[in-house]
Coordinates of C-alpha atoms in Angstrom, one line a residue:
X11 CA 0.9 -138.4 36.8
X12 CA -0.4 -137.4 33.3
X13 CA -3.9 -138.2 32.6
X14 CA -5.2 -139.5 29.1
X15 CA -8.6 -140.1 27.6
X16 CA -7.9 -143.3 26.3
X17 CA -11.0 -144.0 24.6
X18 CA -9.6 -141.9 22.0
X19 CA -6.8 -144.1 21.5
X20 CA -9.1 -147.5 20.5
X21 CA -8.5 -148.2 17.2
X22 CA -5.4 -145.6 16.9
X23 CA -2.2 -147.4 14.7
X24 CA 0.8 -148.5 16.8
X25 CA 4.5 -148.4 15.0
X26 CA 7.2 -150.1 16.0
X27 CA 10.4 -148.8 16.8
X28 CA 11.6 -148.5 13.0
X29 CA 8.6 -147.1 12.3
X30 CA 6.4 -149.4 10.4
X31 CA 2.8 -150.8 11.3
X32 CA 2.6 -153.5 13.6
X33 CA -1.8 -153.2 14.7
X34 CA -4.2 -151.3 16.2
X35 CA -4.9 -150.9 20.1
X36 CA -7.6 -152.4 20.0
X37 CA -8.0 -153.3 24.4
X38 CA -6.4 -151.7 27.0
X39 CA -6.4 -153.6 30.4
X40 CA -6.3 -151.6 33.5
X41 CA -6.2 -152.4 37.6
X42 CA -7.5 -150.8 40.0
X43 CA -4.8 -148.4 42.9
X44 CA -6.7 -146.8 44.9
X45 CA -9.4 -144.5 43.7
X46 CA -8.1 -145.1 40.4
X47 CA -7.1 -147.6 37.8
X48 CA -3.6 -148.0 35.9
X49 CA -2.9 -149.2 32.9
X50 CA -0.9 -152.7 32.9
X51 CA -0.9 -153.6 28.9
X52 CA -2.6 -152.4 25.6
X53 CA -3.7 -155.4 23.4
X54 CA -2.7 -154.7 19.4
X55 CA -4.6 -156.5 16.2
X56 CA -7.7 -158.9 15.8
X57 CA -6.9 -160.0 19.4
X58 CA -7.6 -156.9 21.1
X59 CA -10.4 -156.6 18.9
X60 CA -12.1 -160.2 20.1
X61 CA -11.5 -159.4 23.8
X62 CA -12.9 -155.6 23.3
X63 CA -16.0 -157.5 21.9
X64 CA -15.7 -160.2 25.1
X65 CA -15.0 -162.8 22.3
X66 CA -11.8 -164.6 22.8
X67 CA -13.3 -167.8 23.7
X68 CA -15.4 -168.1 20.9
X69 CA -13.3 -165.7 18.8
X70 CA -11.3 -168.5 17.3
X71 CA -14.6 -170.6 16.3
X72 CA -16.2 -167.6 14.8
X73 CA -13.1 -167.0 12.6
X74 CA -12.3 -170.5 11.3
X75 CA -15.3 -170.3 8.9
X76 CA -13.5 -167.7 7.1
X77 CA -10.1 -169.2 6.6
X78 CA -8.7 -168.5 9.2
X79 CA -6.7 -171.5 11.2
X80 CA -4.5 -170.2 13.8
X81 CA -5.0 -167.7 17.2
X82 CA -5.7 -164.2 15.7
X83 CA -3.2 -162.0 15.1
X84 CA -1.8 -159.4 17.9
X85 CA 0.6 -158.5 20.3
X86 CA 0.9 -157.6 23.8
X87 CA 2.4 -154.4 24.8
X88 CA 3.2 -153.9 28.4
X89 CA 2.4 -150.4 29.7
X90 CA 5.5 -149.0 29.6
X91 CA 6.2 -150.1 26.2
X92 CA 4.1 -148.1 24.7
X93 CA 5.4 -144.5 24.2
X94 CA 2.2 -141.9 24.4
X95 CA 4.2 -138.4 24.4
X96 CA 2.6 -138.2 20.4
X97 CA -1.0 -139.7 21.1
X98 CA -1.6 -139.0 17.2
X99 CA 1.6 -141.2 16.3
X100 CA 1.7 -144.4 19.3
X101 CA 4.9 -146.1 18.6
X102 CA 6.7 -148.9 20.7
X103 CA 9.7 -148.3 22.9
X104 CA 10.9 -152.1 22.4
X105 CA 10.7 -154.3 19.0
X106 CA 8.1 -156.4 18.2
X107 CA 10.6 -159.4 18.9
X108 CA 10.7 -158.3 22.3
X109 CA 7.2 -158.7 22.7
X110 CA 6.8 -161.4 21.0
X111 CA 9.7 -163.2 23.3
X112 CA 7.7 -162.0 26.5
X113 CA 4.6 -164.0 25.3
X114 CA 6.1 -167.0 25.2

């Protein structure tokens, strides 16, 4: 079991598997085992960013003032999708259509 402070990894960019930008890790969600807590999924883009600030429900109203019309951006990367052996370079084990296909 490999232990990670992963307060150091808000805000950190996520790649996908070819490499290329796909957000930020913005809000990781976690569950209790035990006396400790493991990581179920890592929230990526303006998402993450609105539940990190507790503001999905509102999130949506706040943004619509500035343009924009649809859910914010993001994706959501189950924890074993996320490859954390190069904490300074987080890339996906999966593509984003993968993750995107899991959402639906």
């Amino acid at each position: 079991m490999t232990e990670i402070h992963l307060e150091l990894l808000l805000g950190a960019q996520v790649y996908d598997i070819n490499d290329q930008p796909i957000g930020r890790l913005e809000e990781i969600q976690a569950e209790a085992a035990d006396e400790d807590y493991v990581v179920v999924e890592y929230h990526l883009g303006a998402l993450g960013l609105l539940e990190r600030l507790s503001a999905t429900t509102i999130g949506h109203a706040i943004l619509r003032p500035f343009g924009f019309k649809d859910q914010p951006s993001g994706h959501i990367v189950p924890w074993d999708k996320l490859d954390l052996t190069d904490l300074d370079h987080l890339k996906l084990r999966c593509s984003v259509a993968e993750l995107d296909a899991r959402a639906r």
